[in-house]
Structure formats: C-alpha cells, structure tokens
PDB file of C-alpha atoms in Angstrom:
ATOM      1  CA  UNK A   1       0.000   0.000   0.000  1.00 96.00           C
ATOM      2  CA  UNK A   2       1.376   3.738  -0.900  1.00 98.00           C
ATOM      3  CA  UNK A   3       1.367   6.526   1.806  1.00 98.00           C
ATOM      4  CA  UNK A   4      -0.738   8.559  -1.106  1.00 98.00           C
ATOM      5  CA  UNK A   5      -1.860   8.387  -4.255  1.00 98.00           C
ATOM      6  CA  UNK A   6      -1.672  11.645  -6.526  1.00 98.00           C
ATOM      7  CA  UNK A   7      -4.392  11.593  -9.296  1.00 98.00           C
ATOM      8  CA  UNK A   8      -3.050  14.577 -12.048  1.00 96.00           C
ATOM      9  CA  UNK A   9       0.380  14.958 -12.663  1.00 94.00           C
ATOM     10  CA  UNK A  10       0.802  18.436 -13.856  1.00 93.00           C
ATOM     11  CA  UNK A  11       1.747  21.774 -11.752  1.00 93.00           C
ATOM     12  CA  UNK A  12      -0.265  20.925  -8.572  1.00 95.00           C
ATOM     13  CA  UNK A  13       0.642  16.745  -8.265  1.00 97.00           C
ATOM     14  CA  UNK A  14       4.132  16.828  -9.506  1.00 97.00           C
ATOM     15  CA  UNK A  15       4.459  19.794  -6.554  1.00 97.00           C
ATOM     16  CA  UNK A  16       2.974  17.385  -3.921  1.00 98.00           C
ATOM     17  CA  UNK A  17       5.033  14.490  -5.327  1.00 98.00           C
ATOM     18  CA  UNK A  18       8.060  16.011  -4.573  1.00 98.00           C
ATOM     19  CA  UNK A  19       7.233  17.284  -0.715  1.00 98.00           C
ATOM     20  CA  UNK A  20       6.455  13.757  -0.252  1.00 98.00           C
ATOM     21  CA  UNK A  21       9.283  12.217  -1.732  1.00 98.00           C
ATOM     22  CA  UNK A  22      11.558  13.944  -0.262  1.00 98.00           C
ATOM     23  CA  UNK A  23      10.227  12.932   3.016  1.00 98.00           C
ATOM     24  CA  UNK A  24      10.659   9.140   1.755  1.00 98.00           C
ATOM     25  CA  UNK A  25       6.912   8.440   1.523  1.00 98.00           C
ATOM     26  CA  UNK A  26       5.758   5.844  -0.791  1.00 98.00           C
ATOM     27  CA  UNK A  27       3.722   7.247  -3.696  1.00 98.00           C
ATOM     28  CA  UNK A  28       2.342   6.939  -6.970  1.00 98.00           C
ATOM     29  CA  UNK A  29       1.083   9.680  -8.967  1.00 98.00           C
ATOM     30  CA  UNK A  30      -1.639   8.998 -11.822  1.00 98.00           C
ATOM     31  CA  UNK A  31      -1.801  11.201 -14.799  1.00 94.00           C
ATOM     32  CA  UNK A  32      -3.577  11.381 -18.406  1.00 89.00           C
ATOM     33  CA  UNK A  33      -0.738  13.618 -20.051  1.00 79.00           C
ATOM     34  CA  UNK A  34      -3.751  16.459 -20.977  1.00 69.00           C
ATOM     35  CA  UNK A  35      -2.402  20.054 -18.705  1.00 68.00           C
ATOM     36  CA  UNK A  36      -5.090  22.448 -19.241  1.00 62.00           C
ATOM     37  CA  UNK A  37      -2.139  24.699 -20.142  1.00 63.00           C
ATOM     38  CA  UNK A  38      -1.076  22.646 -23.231  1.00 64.00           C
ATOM     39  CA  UNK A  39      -2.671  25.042 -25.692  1.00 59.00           C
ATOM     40  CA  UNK A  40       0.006  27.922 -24.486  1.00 65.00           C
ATOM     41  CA  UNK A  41       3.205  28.138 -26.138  1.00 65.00           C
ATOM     42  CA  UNK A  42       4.685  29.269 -22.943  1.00 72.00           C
ATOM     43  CA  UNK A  43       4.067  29.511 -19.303  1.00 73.00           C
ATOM     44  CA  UNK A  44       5.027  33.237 -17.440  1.00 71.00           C
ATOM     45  CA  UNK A  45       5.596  34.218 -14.098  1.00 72.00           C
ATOM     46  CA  UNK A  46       6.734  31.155 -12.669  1.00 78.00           C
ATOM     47  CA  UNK A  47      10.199  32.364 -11.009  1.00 71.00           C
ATOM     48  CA  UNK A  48      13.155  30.202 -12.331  1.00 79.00           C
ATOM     49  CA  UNK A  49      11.315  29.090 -15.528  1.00 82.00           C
ATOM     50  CA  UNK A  50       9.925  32.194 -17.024  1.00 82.00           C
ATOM     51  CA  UNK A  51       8.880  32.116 -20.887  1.00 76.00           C
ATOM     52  CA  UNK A  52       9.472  28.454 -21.328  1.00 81.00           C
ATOM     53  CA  UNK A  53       7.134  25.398 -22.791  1.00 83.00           C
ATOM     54  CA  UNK A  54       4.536  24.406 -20.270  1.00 81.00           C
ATOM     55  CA  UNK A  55       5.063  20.921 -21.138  1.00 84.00           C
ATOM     56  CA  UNK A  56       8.755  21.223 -21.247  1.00 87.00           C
ATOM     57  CA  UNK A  57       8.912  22.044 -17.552  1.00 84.00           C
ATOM     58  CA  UNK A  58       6.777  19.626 -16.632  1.00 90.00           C
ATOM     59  CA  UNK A  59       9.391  17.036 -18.987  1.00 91.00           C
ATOM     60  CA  UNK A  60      12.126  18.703 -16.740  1.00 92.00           C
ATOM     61  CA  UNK A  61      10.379  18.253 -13.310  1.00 92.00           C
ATOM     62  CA  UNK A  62       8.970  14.441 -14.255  1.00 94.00           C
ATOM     63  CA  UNK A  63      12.739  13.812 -15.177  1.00 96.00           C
ATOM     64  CA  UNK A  64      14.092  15.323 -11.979  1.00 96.00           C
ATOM     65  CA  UNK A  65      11.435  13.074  -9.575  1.00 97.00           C
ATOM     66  CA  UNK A  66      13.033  10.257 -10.977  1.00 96.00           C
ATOM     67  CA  UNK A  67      15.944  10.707  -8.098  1.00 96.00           C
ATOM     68  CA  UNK A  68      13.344   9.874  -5.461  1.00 98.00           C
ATOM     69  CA  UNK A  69      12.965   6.322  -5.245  1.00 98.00           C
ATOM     70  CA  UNK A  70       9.599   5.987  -3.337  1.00 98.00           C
ATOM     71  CA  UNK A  71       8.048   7.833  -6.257  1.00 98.00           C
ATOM     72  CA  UNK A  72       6.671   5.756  -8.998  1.00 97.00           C
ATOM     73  CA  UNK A  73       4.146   8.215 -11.634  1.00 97.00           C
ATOM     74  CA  UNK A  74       2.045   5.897 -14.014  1.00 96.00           C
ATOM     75  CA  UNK A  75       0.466   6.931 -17.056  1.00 94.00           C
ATOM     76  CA  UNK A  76      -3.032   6.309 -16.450  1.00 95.00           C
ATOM     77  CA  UNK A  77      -6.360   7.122 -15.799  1.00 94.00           C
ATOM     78  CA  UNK A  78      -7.990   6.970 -12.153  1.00 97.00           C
ATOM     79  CA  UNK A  79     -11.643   5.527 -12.670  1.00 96.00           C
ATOM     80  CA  UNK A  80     -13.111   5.341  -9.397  1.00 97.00           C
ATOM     81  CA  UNK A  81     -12.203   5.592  -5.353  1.00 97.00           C
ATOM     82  CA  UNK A  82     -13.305   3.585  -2.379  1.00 97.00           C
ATOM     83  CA  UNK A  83     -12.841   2.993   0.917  1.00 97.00           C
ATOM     84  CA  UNK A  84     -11.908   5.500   4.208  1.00 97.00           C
ATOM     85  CA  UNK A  85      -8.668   6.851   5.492  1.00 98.00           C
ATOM     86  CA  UNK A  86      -5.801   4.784   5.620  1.00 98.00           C
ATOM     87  CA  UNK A  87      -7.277   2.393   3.460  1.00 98.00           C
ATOM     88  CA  UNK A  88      -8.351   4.235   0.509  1.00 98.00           C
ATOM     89  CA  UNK A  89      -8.650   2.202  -3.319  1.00 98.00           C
ATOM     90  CA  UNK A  90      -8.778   3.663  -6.443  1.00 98.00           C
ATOM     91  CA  UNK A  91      -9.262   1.301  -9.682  1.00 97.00           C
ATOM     92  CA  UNK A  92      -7.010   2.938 -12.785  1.00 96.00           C
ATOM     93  CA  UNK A  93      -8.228   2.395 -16.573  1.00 92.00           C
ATOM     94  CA  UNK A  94      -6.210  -0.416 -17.047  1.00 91.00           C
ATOM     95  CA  UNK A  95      -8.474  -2.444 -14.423  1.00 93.00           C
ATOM     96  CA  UNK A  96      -5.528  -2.122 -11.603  1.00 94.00           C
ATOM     97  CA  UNK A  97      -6.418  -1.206  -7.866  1.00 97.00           C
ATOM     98  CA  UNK A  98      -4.079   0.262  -5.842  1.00 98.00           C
ATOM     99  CA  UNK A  99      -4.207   1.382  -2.229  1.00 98.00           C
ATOM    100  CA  UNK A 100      -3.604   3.892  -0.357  1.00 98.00           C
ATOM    101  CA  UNK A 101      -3.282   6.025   2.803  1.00 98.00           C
ATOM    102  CA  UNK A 102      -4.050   9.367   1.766  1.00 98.00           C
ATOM    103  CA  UNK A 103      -5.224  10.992  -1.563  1.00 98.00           C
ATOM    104  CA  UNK A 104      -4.600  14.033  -3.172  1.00 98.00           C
ATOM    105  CA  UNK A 105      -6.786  15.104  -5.987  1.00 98.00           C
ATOM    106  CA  UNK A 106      -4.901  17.495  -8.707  1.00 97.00           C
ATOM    107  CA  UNK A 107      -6.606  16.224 -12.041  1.00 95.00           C
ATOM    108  CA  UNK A 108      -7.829  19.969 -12.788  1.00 89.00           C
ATOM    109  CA  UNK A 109     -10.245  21.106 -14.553  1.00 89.00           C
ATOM    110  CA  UNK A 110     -11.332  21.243 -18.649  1.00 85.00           C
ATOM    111  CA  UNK A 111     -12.268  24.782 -19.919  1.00 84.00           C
ATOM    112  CA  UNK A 112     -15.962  24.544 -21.773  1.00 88.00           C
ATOM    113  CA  UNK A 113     -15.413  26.347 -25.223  1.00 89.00           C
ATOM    114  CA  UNK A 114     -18.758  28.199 -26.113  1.00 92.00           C
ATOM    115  CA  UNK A 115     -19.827  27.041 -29.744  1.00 91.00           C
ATOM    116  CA  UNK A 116     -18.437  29.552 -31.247  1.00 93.00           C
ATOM    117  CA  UNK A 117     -16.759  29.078 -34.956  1.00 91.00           C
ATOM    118  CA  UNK A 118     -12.829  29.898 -34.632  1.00 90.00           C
ATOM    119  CA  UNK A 119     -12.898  30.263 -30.317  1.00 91.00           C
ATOM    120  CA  UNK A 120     -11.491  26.799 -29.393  1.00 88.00           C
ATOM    121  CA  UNK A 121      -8.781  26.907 -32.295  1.00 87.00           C
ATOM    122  CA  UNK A 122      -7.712  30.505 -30.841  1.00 88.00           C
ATOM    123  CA  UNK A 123      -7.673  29.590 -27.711  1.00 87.00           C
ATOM    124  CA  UNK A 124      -4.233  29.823 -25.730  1.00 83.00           C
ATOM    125  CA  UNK A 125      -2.989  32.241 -28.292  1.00 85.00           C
ATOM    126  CA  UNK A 126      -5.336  34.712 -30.081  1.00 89.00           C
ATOM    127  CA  UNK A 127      -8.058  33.785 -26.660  1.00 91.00           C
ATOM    128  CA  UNK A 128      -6.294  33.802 -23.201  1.00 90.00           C
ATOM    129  CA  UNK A 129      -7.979  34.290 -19.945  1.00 88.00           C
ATOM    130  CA  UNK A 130      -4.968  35.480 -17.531  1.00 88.00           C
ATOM    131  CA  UNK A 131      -2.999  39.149 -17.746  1.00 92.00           C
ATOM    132  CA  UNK A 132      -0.078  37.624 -15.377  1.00 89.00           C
ATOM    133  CA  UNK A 133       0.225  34.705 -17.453  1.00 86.00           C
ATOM    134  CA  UNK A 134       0.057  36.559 -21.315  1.00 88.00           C
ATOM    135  CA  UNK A 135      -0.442  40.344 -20.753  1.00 92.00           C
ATOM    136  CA  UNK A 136       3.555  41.218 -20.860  1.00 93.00           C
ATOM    137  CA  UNK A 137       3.983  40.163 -24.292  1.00 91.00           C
ATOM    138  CA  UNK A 138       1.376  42.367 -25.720  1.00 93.00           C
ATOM    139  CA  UNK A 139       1.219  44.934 -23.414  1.00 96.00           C
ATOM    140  CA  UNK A 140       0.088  48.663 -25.311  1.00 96.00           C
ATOM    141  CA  UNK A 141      -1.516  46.405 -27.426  1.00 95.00           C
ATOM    142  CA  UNK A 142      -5.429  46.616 -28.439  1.00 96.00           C
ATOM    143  CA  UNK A 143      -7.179  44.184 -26.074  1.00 97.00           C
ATOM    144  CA  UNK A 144     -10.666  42.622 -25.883  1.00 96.00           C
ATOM    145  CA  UNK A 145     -12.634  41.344 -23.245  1.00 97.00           C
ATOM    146  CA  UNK A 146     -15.750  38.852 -23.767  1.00 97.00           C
ATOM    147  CA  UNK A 147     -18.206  39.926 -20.702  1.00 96.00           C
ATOM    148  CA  UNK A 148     -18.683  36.872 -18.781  1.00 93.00           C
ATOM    149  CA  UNK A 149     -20.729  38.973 -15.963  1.00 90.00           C
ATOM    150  CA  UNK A 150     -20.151  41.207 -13.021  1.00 90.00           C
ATOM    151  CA  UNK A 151     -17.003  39.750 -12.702  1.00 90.00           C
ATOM    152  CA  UNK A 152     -15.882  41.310 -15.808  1.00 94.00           C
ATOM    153  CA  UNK A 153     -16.049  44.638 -14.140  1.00 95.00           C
ATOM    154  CA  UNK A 154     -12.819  43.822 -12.274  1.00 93.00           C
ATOM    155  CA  UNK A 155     -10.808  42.342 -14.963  1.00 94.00           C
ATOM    156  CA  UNK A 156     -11.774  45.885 -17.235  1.00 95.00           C
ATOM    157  CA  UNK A 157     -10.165  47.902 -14.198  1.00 93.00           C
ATOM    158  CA  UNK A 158      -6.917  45.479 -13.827  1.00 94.00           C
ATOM    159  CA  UNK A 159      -6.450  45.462 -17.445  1.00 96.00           C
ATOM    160  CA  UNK A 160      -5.226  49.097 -16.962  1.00 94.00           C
ATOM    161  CA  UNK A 161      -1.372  47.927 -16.097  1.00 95.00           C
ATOM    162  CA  UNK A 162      -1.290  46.456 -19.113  1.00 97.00           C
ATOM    163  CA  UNK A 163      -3.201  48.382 -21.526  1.00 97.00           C
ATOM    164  CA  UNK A 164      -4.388  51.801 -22.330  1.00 95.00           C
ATOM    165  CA  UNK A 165      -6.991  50.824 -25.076  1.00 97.00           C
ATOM    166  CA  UNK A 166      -9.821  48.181 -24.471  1.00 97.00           C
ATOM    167  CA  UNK A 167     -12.644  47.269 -25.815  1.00 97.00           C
ATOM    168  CA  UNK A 168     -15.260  45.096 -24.469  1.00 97.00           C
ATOM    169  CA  UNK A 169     -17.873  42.841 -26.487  1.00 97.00           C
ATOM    170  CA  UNK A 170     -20.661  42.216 -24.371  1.00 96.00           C
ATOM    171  CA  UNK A 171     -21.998  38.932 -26.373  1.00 95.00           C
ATOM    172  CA  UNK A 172     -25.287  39.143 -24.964  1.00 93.00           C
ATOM    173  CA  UNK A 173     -24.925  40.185 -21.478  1.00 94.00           C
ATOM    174  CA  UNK A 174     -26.937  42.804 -19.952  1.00 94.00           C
ATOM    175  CA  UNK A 175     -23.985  45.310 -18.539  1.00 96.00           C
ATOM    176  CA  UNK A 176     -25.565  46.980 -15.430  1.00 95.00           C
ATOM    177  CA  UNK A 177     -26.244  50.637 -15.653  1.00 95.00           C
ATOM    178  CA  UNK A 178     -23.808  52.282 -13.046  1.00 96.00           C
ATOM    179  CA  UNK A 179     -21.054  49.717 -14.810  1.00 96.00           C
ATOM    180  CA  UNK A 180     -22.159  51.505 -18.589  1.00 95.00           C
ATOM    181  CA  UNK A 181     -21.628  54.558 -16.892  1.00 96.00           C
ATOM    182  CA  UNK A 182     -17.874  53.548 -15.476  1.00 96.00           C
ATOM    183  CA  UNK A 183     -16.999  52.073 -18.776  1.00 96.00           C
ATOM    184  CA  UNK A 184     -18.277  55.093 -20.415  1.00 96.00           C
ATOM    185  CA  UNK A 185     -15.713  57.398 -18.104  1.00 96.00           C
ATOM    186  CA  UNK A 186     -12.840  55.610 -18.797  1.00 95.00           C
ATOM    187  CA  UNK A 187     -13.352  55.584 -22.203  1.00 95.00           C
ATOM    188  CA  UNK A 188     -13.907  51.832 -23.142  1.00 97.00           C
ATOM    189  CA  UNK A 189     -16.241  50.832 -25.835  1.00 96.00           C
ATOM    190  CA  UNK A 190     -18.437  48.490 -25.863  1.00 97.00           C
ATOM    191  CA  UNK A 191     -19.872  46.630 -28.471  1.00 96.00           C
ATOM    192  CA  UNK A 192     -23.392  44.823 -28.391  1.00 95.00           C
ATOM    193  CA  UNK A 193     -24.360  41.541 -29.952  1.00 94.00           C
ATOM    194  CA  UNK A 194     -23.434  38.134 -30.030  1.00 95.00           C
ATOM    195  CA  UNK A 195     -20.179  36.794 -31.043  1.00 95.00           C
ATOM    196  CA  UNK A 196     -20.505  34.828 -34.291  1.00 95.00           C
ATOM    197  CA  UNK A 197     -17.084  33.972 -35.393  1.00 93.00           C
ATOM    198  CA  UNK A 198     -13.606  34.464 -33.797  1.00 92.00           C
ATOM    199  CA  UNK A 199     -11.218  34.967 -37.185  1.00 87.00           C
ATOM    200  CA  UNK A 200      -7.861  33.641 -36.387  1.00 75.00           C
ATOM    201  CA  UNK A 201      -5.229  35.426 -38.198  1.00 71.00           C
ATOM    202  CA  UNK A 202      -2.141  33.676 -36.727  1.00 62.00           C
ATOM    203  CA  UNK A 203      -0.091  35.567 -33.583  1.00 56.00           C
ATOM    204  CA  UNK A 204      -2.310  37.817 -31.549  1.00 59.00           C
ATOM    205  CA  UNK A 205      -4.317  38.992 -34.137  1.00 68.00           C
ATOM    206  CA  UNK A 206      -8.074  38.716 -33.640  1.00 76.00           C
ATOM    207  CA  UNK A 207     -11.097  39.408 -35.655  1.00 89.00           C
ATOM    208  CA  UNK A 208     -14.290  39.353 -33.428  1.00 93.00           C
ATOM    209  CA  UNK A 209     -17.571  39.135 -36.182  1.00 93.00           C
ATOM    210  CA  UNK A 210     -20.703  39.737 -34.657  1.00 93.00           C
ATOM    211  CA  UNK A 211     -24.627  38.131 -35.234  1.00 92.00           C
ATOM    212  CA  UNK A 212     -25.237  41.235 -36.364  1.00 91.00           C
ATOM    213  CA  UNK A 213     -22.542  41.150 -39.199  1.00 89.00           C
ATOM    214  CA  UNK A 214     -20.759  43.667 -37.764  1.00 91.00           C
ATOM    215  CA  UNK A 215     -16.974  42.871 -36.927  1.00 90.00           C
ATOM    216  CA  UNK A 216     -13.895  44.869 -34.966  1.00 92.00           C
ATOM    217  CA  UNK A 217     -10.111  43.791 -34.965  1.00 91.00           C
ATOM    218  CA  UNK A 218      -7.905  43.383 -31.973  1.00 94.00           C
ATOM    219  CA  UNK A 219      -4.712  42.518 -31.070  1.00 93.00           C
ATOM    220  CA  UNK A 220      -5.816  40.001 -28.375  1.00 93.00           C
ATOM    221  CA  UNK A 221      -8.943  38.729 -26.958  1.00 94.00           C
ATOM    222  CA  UNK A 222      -9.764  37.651 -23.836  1.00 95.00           C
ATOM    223  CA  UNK A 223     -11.885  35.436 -22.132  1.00 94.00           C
ATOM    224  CA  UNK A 224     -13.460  33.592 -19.637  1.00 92.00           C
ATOM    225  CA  UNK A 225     -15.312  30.207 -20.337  1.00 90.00           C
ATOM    226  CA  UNK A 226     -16.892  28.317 -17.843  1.00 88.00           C
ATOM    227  CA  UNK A 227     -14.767  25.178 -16.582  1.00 87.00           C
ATOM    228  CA  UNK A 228     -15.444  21.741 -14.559  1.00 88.00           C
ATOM    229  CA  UNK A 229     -13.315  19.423 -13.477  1.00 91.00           C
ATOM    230  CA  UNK A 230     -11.588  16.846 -15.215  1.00 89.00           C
ATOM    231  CA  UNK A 231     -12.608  13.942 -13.656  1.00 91.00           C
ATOM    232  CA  UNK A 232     -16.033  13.442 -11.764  1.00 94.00           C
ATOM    233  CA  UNK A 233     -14.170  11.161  -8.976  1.00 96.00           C
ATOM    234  CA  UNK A 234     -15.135  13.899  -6.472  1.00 95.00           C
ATOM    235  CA  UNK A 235     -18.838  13.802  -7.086  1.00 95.00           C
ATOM    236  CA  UNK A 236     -18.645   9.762  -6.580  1.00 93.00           C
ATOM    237  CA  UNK A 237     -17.082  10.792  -3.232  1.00 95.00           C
ATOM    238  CA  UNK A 238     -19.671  13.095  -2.114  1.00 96.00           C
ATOM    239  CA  UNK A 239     -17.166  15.653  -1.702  1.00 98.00           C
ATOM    240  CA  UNK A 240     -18.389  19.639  -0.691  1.00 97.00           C
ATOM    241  CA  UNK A 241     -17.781  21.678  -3.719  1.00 96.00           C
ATOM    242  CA  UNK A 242     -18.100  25.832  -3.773  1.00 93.00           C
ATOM    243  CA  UNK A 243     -19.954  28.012  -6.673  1.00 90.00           C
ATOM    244  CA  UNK A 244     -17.637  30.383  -8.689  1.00 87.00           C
ATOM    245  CA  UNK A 245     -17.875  32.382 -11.286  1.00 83.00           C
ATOM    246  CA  UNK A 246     -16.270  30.172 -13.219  1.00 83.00           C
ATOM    247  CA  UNK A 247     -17.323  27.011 -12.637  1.00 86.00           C
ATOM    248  CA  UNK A 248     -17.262  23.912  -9.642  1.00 89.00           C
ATOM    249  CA  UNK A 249     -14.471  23.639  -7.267  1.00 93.00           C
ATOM    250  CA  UNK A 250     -13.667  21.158  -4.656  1.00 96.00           C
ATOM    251  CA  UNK A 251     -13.737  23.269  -1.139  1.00 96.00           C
ATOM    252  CA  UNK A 252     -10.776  22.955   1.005  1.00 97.00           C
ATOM    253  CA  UNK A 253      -9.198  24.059   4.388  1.00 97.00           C
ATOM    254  CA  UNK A 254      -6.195  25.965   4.926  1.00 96.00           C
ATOM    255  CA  UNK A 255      -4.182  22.652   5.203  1.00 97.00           C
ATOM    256  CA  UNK A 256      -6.282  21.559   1.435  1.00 97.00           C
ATOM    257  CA  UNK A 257      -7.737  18.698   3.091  1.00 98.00           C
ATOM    258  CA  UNK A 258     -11.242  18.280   1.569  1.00 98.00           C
ATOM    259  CA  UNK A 259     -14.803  17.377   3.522  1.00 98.00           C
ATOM    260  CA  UNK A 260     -13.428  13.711   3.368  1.00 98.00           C
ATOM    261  CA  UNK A 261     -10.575  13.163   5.878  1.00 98.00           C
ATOM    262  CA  UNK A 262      -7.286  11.811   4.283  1.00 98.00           C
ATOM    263  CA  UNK A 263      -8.348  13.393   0.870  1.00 98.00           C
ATOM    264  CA  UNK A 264      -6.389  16.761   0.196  1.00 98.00           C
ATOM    265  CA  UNK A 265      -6.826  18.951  -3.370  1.00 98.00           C
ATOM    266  CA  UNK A 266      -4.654  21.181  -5.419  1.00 97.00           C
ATOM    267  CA  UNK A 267      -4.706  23.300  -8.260  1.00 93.00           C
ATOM    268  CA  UNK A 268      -7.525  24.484 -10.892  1.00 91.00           C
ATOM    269  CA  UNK A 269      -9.761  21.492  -9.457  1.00 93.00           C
ATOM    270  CA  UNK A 270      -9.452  23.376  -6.031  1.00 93.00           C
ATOM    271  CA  UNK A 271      -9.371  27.258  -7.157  1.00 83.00           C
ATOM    272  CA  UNK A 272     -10.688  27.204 -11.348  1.00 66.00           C
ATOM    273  CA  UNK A 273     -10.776  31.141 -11.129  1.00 64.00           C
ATOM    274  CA  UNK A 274      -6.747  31.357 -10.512  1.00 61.00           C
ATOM    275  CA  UNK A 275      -5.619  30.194 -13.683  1.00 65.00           C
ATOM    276  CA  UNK A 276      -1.932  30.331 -12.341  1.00 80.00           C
ATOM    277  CA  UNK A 277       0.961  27.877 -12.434  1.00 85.00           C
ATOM    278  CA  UNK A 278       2.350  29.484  -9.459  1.00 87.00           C
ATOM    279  CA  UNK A 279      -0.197  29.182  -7.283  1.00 90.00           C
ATOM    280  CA  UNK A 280      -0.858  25.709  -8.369  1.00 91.00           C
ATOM    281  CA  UNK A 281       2.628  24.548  -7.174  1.00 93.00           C
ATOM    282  CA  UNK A 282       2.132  26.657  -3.779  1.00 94.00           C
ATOM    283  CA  UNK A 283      -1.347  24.430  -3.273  1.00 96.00           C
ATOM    284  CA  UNK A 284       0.296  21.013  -4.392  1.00 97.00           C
ATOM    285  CA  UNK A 285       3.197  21.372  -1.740  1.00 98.00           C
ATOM    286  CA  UNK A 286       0.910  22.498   0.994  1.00 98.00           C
ATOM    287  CA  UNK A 287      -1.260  19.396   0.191  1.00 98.00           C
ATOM    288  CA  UNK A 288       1.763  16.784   0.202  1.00 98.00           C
ATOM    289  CA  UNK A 289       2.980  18.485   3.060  1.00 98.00           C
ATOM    290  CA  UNK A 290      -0.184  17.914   4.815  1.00 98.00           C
ATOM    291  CA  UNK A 291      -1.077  14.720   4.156  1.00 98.00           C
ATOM    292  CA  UNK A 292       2.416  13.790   4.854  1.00 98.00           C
ATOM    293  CA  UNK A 293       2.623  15.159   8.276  1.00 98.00           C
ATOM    294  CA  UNK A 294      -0.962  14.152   8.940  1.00 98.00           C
ATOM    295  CA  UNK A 295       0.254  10.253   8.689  1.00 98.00           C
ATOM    296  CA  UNK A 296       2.911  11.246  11.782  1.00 96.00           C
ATOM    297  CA  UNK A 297       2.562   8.874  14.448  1.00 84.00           C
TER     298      UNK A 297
END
C-alpha cells in the first residue's frame, strides 16, 4: 500500500510528489498527459522558468522526480475511489487497484469552449484568460474582453497595467447601468451583440464578427469560459464543492484537506478562477505536506 496516491500529474501533483518524496513516503502519482495549459506556447511568471514550454517544464520536473525512489508516476487514468482513510482504493483504466493512505486530488479542470466558430482553435494564443500569465507580451496592445458577468467589471479595471486601449464585447450580457456609466468614463467601448465567429489570423491577431454582421479587430482577446473538473471522482465521493464564477471547485481548508478526511486537493480542481501555475505549485506542496505530516505517528 502507498502513503498517497496523486491523481493529475501536472503543476499541482508533480508539486505534492516532490514534498512527499523527499520525506521518503511511498507514492504513486496517476496522470492522463492532458495540462489544461497545453494550448500555451509558454508559461510566465513562474520564477526560475519564465517564458518556457509548459510541457517542457513539466518534462524537466517528471525527469528530476526520478531521483526519489519511493516515487513511482504511471500513465493512467484513475476511474473510481473507495474505501476511508488509511485504506483508501482507487481502480485505474487499465483495471488495476491500488491502495492507499491518503489521496490528493490534482486532475484539474477542462475549460468549456462556447460554440463559437474559430474560439477553441484561438484559444491559448489569439483567446487567453490570464494578464499575469500573457499580458507582458502584448502589453500597449489593443485588447478585448468577452463579458462573462459582473465579474468582468474587475478584470476591465486590472487590465489598466497592461493596456491603455480596451474594448469590451458584451456577447449578450446585460452590462448593469452604473457599470455603462464607469466604462463610459474611462473611455472603453463596448460593443453589443453576439459573437458569431472568432477569425484567427495567426499571432495575436483577432477578428471578433458579430450576429449582427458587424466585426472589430484586436490585437488580443480575452476570455473567460466556464470550466469543470476533469474527472467526476469527487462527485462519486460526495465531496463539498463551492460556486464560482467560473465554474465547480472542490472546497478545502487551509491545510487543502477536503470534507473527506485523508483526501487533500490542489490546483484548478481546487481554485478554477486562478488560472496560475504558481499558485498551483504553492497548493500542491501544501497538500503533500499535509497529508504527509498528517500520517505522523
């Protein structure tokens, strides 16, 4: 039997893998191979690693657990859990059960691409949802911003670091009157309608058509789709989830332990509205750390 069982190897697992095998606890880590950041061409911010390949760091940091010998990661797909703490089972998609002490659930989530001609093949470079990730690179650029709801209102007044001229498409929405008015003093248009067609033009280069046949150019357009997780394990589990914005997420404690005790979460699965490699790799060490030191005896 492992100490704990890791299901999603990207950012948040491979983060929790390494607490724990450095403290010389047995565990295997479970993971598809499908990062929700494998559309980007590179990953920003992350100190040590800035501007490079999502999936080449995660190459680099799968090659680099390999010097902990009570680490084993397994290409493949958890299907369901059972069982309690300190004697948890999950069955993979090769029809294997394996055991464990402790989980920790990092499989992420999947970002639901509205059916919109041109939006999923743009997405992660003409479409991005996250200024710390992206906004550097075209900063003084012409930005747009798909209004996803009141939320939008805050990403319009953050933009401003980045960018002087905005425009925002409401596609649909029905923009409250005192936030017309704001938008109105600083400036930003706003266009009415629904989005038709996202135009890809190759680089950052966006052409936004409308319903109405009506179209406007920008440099870069971005956006906030709805997301759920990746797997549905959770829901199987019973597990207490939270409403956001943007979609489901698992709801932790400070220590990431879920409703369940001896079942942590980390990453997107546990925070979708923090799109953010950093603070994926911040959660996946607290949670190894955790459910390492909660195994103490």
């Amino acid at each position: 039997m492992d100490d704990v069982i890791i299901i999603g190897g990207s950012f948040a697992g491979l983060a929790a893998a390494l607490q724990l095998g450095r403290a010389r606890r047995k565990v295997t880590v479970l993971d598809t191979g499908l990062p929700r950041n494998r559309f980007a061409g590179h990953s920003h911010g992350l100190l040590g690693h800035d501007h490079k390949p999502p999936l080449d760091i995660l190459a680099a940091a799968r090659q680099q657990l390999t010097r902990y010998p009570t680490l084993k990661l397994v290409n493949a797909r958890a299907d369901s859990i059972s069982g309690a703490i300190d004697n948890f089972s999950v069955l993979t998609g090769d029809g294997e059960s394996l055991g464990a002490r402790r989980l920790i659930l990092s499989y992420g989530v999947a970002d639901q691409m509205p059916d919109v001609p041109g939006f999923a093949e743009s997405w992660g470079t003409s479409i991005v949802p996250c200024p710390y990730c992206d906004g550097f690179e075209v900063a003084d650029q012409h930005w747009g911003l798909v209004w996803s709801g009141p939320q939008s209102h805050t990403y319009v007044r953050l933009y401003h670091d980045w960018t002087d001229t905005l425009t925002v498409f409401a596609d649909g929405h029905d923009i409250a009157p005192d936030i017309q008015a704001d938008l109105a003093r600083r400036n930003i248009p706003v266009i009415d309608g629904r989005i038709a067609e996202i135009a890809h033009h190759g680089g950052h280069i966006t052409t936004v058509n409308l319903e109405s046949g009506r179209n406007a150019g920008v440099d870069i357009l971005f956006a906030h789709p709805r997301n759920k997780p990746s797997a549905s394990l959770h829901e199987s589990l019973g597990l207490d989830t939270v409403n956001t914005p943007l979609g489901i997420a698992l709801k932790v404690d400070e220590r990431r332990e879920t409703s369940m005790p001896g079942i942590y979460a980390a990453g997107d699965v546990a925070n979708p509205a923090m799109a953010s490699v950093t603070t994926a790799i911040s959660q996946g060490a607290t949670a190894g750390i955790s459910a390492q030191q909660s195994m103490l005896v």
